[in-house]
mmCIF file of N, CA and C in Angstrom:
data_model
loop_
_atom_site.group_PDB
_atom_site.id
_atom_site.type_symbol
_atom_site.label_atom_id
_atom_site.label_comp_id
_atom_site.label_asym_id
_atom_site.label_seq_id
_atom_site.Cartn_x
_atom_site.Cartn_y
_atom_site.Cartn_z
ATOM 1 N N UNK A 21 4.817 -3.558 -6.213
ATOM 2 C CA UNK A 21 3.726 -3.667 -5.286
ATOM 3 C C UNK A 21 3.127 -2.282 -5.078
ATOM 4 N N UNK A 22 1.666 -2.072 -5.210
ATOM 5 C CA UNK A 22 1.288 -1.233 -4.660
ATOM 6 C C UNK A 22 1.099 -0.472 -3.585
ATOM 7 N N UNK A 23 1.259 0.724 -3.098
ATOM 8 C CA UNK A 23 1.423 1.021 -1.634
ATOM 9 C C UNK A 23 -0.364 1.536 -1.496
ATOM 10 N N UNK A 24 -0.429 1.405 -0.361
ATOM 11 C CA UNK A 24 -2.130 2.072 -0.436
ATOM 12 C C UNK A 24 -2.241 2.738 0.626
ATOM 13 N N UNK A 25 -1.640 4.273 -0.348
ATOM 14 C CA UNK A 25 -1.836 5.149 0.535
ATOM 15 C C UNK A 25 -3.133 6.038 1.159
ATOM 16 N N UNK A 26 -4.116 5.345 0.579
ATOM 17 C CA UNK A 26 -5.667 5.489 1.276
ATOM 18 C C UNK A 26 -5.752 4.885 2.384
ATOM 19 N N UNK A 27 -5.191 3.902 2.597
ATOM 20 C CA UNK A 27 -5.714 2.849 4.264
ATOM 21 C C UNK A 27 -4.447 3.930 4.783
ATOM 22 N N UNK A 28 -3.207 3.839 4.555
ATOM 23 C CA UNK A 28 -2.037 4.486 5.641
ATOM 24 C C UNK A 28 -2.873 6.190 5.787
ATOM 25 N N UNK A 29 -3.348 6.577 5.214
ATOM 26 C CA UNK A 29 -3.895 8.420 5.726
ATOM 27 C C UNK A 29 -5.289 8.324 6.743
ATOM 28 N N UNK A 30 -6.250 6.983 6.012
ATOM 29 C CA UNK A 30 -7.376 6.751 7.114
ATOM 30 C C UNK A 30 -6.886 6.276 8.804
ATOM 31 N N UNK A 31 -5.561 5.444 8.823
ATOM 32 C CA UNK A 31 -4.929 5.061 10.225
ATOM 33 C C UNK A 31 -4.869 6.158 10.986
ATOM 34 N N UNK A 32 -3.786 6.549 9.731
ATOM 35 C CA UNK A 32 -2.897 7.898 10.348
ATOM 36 C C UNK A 32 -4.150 8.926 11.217
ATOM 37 N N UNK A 33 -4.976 9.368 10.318
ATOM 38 C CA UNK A 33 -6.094 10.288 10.656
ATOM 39 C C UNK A 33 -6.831 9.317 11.960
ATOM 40 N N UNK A 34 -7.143 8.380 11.870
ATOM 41 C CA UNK A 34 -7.491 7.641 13.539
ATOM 42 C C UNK A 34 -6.968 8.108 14.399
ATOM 43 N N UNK A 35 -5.887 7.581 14.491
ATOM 44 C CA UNK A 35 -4.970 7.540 15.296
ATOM 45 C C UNK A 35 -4.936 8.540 15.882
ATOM 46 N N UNK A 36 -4.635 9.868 14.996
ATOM 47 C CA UNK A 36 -4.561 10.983 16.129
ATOM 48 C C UNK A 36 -6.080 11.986 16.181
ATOM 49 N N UNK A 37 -6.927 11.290 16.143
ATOM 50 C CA UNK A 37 -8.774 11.553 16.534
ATOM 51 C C UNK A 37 -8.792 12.257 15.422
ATOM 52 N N UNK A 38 -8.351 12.553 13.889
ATOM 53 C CA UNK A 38 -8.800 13.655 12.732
ATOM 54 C C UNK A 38 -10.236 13.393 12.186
ATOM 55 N N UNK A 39 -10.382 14.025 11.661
ATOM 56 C CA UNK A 39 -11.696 13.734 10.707
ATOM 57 C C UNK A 39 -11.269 12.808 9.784
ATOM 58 N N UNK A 40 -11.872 11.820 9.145
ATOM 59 C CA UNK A 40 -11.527 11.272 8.301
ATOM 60 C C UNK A 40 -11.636 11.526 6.837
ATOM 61 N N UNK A 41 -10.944 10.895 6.372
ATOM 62 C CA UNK A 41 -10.281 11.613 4.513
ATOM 63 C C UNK A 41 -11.402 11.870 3.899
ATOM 64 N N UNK A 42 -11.501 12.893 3.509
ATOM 65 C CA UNK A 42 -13.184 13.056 2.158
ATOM 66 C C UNK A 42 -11.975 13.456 1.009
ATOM 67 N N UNK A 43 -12.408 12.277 0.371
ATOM 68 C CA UNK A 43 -12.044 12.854 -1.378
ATOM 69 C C UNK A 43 -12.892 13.229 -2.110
ATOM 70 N N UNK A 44 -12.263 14.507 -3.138
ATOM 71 C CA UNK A 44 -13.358 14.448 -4.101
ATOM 72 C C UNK A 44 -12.527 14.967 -5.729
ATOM 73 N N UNK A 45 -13.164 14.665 -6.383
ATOM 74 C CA UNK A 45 -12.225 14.149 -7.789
ATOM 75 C C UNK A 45 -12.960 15.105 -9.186
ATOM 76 N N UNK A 46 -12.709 15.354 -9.838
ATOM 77 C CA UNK A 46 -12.611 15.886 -10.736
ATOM 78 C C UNK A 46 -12.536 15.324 -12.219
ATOM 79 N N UNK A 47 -13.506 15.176 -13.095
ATOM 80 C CA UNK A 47 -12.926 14.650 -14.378
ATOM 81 C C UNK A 47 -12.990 15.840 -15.574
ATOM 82 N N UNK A 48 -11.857 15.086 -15.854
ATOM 83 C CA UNK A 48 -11.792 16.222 -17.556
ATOM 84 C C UNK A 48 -11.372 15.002 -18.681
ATOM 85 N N UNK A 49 -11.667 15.838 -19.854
ATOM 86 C CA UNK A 49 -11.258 14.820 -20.977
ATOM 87 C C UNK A 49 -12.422 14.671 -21.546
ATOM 88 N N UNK A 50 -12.253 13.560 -22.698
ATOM 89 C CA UNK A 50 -14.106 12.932 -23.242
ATOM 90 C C UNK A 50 -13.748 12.117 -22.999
ATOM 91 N N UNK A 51 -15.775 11.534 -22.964
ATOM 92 C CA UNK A 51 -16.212 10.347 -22.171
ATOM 93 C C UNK A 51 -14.736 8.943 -22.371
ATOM 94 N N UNK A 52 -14.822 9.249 -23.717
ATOM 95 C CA UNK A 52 -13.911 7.831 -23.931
ATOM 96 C C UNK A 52 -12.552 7.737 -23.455
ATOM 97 N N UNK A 53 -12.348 8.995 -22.718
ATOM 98 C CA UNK A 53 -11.063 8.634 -22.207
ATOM 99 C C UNK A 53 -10.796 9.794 -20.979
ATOM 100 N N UNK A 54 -11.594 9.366 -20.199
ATOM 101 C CA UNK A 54 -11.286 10.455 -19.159
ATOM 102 C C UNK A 54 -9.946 10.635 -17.963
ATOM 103 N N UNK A 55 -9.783 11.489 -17.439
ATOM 104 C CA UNK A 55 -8.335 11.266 -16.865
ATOM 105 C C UNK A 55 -8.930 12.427 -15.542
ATOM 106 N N UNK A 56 -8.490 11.989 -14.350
ATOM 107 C CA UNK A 56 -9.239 12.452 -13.225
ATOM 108 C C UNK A 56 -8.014 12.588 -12.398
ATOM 109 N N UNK A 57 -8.539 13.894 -11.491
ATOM 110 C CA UNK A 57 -7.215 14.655 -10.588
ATOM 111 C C UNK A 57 -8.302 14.594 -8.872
ATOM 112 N N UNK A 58 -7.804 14.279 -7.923
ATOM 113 C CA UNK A 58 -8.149 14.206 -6.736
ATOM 114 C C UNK A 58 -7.817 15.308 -5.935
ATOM 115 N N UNK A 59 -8.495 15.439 -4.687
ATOM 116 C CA UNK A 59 -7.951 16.221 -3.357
ATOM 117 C C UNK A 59 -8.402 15.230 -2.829
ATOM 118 N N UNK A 60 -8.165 15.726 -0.797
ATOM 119 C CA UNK A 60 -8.345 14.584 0.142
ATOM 120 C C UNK A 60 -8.235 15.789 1.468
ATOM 121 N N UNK A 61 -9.715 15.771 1.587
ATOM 122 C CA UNK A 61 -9.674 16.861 3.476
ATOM 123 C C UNK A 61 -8.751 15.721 4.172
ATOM 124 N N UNK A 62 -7.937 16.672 5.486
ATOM 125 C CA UNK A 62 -8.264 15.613 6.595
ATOM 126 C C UNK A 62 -7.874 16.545 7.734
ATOM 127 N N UNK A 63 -8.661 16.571 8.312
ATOM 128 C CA UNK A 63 -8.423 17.456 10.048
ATOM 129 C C UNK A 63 -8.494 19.078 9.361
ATOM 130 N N UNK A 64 -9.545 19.271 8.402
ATOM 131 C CA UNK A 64 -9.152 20.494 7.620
ATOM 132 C C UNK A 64 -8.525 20.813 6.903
ATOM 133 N N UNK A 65 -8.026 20.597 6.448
ATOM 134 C CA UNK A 65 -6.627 20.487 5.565
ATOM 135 C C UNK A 65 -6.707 19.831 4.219
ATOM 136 N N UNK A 66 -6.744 20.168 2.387
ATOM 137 C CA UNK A 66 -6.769 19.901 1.797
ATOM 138 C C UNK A 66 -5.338 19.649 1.261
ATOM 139 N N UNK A 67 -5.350 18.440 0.556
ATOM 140 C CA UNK A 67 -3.890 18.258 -0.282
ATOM 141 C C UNK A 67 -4.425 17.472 -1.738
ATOM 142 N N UNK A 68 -3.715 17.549 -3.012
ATOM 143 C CA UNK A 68 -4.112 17.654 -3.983
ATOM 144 C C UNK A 68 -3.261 16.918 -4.403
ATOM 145 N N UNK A 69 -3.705 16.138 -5.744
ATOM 146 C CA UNK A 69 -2.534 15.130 -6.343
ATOM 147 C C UNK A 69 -2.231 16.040 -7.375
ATOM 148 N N UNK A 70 -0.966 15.725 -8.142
ATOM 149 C CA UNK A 70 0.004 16.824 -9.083
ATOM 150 C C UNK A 70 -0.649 16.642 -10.018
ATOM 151 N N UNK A 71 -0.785 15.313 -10.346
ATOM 152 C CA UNK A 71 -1.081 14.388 -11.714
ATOM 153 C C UNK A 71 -2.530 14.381 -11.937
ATOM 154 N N UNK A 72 -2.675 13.930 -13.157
ATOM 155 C CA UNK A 72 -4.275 13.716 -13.887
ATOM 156 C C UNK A 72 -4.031 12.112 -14.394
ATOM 157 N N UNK A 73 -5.020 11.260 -13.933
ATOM 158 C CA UNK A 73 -4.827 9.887 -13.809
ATOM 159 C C UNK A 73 -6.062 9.018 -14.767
ATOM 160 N N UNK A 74 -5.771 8.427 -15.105
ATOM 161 C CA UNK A 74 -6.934 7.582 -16.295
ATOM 162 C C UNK A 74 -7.908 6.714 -15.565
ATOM 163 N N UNK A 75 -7.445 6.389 -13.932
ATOM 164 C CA UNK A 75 -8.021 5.482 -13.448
ATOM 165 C C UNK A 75 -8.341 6.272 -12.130
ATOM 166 N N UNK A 76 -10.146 6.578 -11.601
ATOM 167 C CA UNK A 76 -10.174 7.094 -10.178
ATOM 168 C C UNK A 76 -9.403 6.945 -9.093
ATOM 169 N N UNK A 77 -9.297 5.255 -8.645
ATOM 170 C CA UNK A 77 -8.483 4.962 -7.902
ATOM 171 C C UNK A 77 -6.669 5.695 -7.622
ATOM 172 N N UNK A 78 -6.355 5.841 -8.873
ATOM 173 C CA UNK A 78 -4.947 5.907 -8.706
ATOM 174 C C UNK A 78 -4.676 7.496 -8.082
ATOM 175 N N UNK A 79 -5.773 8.302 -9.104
ATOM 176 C CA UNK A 79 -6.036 9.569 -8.726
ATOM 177 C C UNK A 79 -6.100 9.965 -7.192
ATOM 178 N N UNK A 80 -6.758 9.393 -6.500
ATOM 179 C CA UNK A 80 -7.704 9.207 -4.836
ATOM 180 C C UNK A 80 -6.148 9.022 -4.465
ATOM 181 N N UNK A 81 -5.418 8.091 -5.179
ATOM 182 C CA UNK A 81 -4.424 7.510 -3.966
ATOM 183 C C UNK A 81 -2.789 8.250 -3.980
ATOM 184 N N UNK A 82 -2.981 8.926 -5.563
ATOM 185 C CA UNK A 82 -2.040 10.226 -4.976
ATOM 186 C C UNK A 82 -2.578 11.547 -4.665
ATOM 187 N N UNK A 83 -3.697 11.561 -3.976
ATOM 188 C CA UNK A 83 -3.790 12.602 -3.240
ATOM 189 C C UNK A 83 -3.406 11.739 -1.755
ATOM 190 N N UNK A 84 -4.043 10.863 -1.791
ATOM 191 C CA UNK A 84 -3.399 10.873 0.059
ATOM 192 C C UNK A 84 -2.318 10.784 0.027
ATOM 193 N N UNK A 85 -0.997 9.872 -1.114
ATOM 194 C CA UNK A 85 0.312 10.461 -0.540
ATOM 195 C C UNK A 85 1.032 11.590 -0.777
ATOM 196 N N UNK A 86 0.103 12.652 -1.598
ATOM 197 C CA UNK A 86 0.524 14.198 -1.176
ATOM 198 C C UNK A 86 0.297 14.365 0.081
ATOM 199 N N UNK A 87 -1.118 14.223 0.756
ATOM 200 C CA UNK A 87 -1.518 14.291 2.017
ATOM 201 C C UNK A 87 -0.317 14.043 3.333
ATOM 202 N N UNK A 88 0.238 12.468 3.126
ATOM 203 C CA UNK A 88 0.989 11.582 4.243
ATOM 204 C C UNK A 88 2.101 12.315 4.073
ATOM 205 N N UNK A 89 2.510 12.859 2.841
ATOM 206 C CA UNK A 89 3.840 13.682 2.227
ATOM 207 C C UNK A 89 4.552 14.706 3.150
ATOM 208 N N UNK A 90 2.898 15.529 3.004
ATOM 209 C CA UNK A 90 3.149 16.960 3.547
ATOM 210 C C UNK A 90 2.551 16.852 5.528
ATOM 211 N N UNK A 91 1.360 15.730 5.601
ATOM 212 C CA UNK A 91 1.706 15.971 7.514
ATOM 213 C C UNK A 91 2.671 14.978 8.173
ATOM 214 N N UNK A 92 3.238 14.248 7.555
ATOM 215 C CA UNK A 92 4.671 13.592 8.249
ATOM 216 C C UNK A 92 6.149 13.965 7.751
ATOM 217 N N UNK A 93 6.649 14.342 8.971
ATOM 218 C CA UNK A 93 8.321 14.929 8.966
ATOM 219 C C UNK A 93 9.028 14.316 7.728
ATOM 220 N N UNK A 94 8.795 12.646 8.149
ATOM 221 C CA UNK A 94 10.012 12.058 7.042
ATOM 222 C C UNK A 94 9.119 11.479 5.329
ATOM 223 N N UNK A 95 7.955 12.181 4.823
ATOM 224 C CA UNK A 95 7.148 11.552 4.115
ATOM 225 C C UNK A 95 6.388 10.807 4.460
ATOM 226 N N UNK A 96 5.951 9.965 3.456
ATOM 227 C CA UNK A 96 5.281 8.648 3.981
ATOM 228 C C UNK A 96 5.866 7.731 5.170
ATOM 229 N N UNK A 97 5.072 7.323 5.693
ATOM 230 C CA UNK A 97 5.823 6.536 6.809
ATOM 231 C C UNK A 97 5.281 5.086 6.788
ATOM 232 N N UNK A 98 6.196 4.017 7.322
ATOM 233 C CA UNK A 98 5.829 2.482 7.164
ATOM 234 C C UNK A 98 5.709 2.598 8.742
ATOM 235 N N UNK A 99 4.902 2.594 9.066
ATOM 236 C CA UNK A 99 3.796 2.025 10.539
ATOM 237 C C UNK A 99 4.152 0.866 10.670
ATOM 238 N N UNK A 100 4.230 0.318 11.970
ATOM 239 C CA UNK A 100 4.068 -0.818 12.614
ATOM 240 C C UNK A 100 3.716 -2.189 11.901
ATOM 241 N N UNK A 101 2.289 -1.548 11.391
ATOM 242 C CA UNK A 101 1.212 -2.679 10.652
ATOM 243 C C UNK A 101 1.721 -2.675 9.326
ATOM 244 N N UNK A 102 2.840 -1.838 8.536
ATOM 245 C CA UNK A 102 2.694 -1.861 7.660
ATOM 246 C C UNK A 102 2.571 -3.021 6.482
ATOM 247 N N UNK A 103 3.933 -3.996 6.599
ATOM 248 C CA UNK A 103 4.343 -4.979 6.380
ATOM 249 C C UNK A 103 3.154 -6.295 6.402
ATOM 250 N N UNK A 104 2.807 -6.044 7.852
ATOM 251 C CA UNK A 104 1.886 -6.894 8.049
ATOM 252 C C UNK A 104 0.630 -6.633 7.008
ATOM 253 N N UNK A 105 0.227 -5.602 7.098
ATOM 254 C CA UNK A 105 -0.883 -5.651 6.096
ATOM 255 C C UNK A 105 -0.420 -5.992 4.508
ATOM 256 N N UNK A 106 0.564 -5.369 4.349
ATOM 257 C CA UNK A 106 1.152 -5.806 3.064
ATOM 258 C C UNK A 106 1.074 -7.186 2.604
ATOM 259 N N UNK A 107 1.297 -8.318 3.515
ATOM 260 C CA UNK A 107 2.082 -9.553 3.540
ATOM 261 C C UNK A 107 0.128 -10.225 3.369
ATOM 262 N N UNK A 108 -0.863 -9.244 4.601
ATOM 263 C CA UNK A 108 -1.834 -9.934 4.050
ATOM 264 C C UNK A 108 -2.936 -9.382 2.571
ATOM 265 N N UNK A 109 -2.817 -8.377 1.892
ATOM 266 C CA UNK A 109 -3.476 -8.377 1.027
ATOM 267 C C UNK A 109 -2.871 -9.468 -0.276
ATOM 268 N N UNK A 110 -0.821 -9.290 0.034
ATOM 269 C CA UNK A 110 -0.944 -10.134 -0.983
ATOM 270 C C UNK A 110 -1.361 -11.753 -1.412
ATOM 271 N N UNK A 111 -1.101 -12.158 0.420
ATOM 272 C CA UNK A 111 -2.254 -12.838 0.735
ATOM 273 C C UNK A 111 -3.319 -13.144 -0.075
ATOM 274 N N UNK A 112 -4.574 -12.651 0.379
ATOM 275 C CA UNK A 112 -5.598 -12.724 -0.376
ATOM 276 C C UNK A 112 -5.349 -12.251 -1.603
ATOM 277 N N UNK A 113 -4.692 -11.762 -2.515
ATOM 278 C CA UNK A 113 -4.664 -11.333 -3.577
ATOM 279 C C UNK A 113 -4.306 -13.012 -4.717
ATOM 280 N N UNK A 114 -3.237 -13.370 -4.065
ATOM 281 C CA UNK A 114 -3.017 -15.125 -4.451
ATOM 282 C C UNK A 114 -4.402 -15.613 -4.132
ATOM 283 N N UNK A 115 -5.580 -15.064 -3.680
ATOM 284 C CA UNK A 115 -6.199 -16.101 -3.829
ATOM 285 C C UNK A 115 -7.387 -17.317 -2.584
ATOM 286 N N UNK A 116 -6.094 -16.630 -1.622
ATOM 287 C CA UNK A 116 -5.890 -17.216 -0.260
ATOM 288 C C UNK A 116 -7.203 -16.805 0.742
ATOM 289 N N UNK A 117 -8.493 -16.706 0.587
ATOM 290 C CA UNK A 117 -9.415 -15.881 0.601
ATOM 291 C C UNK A 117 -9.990 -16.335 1.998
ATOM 292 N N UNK A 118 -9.540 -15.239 3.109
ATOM 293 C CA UNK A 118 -9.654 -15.783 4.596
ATOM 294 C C UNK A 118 -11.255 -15.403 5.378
ATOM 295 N N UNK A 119 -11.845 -16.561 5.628
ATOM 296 C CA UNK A 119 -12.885 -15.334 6.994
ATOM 297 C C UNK A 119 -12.685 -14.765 7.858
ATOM 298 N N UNK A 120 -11.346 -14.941 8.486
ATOM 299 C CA UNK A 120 -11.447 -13.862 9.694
ATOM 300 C C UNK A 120 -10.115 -13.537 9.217
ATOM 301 N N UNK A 121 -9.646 -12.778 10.572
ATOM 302 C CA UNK A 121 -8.337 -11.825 10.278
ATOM 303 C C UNK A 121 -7.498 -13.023 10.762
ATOM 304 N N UNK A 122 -7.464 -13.406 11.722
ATOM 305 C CA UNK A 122 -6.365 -14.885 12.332
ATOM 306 C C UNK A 122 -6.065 -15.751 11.195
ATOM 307 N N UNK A 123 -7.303 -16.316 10.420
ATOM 308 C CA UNK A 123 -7.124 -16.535 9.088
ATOM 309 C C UNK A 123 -5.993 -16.160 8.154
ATOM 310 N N UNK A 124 -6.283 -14.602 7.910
ATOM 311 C CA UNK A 124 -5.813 -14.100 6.977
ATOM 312 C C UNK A 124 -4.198 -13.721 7.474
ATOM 313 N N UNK A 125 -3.985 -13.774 9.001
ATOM 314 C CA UNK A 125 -2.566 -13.163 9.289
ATOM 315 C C UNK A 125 -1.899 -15.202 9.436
ATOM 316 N N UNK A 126 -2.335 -15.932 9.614
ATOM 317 C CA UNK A 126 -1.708 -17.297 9.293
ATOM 318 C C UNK A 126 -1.140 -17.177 7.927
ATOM 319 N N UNK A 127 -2.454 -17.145 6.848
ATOM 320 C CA UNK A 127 -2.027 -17.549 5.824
ATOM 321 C C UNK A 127 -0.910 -16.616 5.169
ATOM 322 N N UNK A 128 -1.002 -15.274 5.235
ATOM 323 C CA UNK A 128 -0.025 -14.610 5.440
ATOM 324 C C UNK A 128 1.590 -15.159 5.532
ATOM 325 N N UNK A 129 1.510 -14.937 7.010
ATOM 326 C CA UNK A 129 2.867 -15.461 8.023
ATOM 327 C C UNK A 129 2.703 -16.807 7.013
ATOM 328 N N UNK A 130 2.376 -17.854 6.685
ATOM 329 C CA UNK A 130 2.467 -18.863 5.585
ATOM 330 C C UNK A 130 3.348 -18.421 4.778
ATOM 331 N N UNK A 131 2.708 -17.722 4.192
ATOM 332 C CA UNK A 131 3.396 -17.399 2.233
ATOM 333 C C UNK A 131 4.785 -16.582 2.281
ATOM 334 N N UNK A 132 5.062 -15.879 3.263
ATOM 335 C CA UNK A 132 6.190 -15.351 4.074
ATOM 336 C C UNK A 132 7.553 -16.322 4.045
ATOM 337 N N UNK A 133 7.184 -17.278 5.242
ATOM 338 C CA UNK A 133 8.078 -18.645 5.218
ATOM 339 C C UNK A 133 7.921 -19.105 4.397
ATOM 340 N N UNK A 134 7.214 -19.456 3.411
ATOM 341 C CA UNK A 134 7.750 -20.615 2.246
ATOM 342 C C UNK A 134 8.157 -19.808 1.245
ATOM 343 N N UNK A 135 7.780 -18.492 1.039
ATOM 344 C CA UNK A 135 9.357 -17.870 0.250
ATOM 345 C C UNK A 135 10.306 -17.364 1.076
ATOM 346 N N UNK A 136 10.348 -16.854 2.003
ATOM 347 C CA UNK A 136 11.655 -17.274 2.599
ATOM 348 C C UNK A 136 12.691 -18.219 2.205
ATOM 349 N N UNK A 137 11.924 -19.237 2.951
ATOM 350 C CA UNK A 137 12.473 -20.832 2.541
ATOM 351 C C UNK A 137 13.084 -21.276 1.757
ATOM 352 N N UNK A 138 12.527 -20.811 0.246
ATOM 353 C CA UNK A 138 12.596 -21.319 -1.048
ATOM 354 C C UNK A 138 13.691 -20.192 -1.874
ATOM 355 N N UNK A 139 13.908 -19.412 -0.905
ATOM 356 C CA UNK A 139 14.976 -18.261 -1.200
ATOM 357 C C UNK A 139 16.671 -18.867 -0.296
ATOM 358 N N UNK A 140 16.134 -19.224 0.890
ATOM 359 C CA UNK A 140 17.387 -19.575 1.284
ATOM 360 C C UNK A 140 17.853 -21.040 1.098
ATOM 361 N N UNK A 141 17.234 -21.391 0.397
ATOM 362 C CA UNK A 141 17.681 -23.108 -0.662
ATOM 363 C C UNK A 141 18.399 -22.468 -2.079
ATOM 364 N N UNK A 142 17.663 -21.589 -2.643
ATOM 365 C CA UNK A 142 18.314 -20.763 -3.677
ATOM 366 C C UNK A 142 19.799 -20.435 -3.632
ATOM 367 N N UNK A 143 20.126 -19.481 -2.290
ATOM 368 C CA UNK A 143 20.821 -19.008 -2.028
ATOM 369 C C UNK A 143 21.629 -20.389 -1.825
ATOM 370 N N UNK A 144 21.741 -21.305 -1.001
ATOM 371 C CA UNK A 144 22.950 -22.033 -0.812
ATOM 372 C C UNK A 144 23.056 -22.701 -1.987
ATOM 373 N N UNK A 145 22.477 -23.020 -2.867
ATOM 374 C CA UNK A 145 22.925 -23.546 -4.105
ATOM 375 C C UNK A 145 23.341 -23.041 -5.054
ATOM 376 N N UNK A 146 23.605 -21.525 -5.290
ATOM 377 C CA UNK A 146 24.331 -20.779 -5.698
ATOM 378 C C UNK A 146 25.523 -20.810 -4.927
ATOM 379 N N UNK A 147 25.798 -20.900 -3.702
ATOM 380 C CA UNK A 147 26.803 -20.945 -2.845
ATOM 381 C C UNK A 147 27.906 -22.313 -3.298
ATOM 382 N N UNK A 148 26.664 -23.502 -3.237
ATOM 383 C CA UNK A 148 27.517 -24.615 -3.781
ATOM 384 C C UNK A 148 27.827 -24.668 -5.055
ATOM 385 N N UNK A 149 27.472 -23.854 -5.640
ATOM 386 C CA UNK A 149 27.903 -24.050 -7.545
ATOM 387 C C UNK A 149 29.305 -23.223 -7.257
ATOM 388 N N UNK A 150 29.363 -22.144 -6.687
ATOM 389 C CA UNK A 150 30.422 -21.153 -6.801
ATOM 390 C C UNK A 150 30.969 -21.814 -6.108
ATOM 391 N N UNK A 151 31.582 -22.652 -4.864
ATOM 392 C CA UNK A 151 32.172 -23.040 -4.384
ATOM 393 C C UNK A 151 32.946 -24.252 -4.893
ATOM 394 N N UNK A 152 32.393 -24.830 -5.483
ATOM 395 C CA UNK A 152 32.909 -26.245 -6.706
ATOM 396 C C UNK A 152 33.388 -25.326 -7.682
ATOM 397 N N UNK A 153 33.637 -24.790 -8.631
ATOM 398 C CA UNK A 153 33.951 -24.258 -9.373
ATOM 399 C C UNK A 153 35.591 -23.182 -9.008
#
């Protein structure tokens, strides 16, 4: 699963009133195959990804977790929302394509419990095979 450490540095930067993230990116290479390296301001402060990446996106998104890296004590950090947001992009990513957010945190909390569910039926029937045996 992907982590997206662009939404966790835009929170983060809310949260405590920062400026918000300006990236800006860099390409090298030829046209046919370019490979691109990011930075990411935030509250003043530039942080830079290590790597040179084939795809903008990926580039953008290890600069913010150099960013989350270096202004939080323990690294990246899983927030509150984290999970939750997690649970809803993959959400919509199946498909599940909500209009509002109540929407989207049902269908969510949905897909949650029925693998759950379908994990702890798993589980006891492994239980009952090993147990007969």
């Amino acid at each position: 699963m992907q982590i997206l450490f662009k939404n966790q540095l835009q929170t983060y930067a809310q949260k405590r009133n920062f400026t918000l993230p300006k990236y800006s990116c860099e390409r090298v290479g030829p046209p046919h195959a370019p490979l691109f390296k990011c930075r990411v301001t935030v509250n003043g402060q530039t942080y830079e990804s290590r790597e040179q990446f084939p795809i903008l996106n990926r580039a953008e998104q290890a600069a913010a977790k150099a960013a989350l890296s270096s202004l939080l004590p323990n690294g990246v950090e899983e927030d509150e929302s984290f999970y939750k947001n997690r649970l809803q992009d993959l959400a919509q990513r199946e498909g599940q394509g909500a209009k509002t957010k109540k929407e989207a945190e049902m269908s969510a909390a949905k897909n949650a419990y029925t693998a759950l569910k379908q994990r702890t039926y798993i589980i006891c029937f492994i239980y009952i095979l090993f147990s007969v045996s």
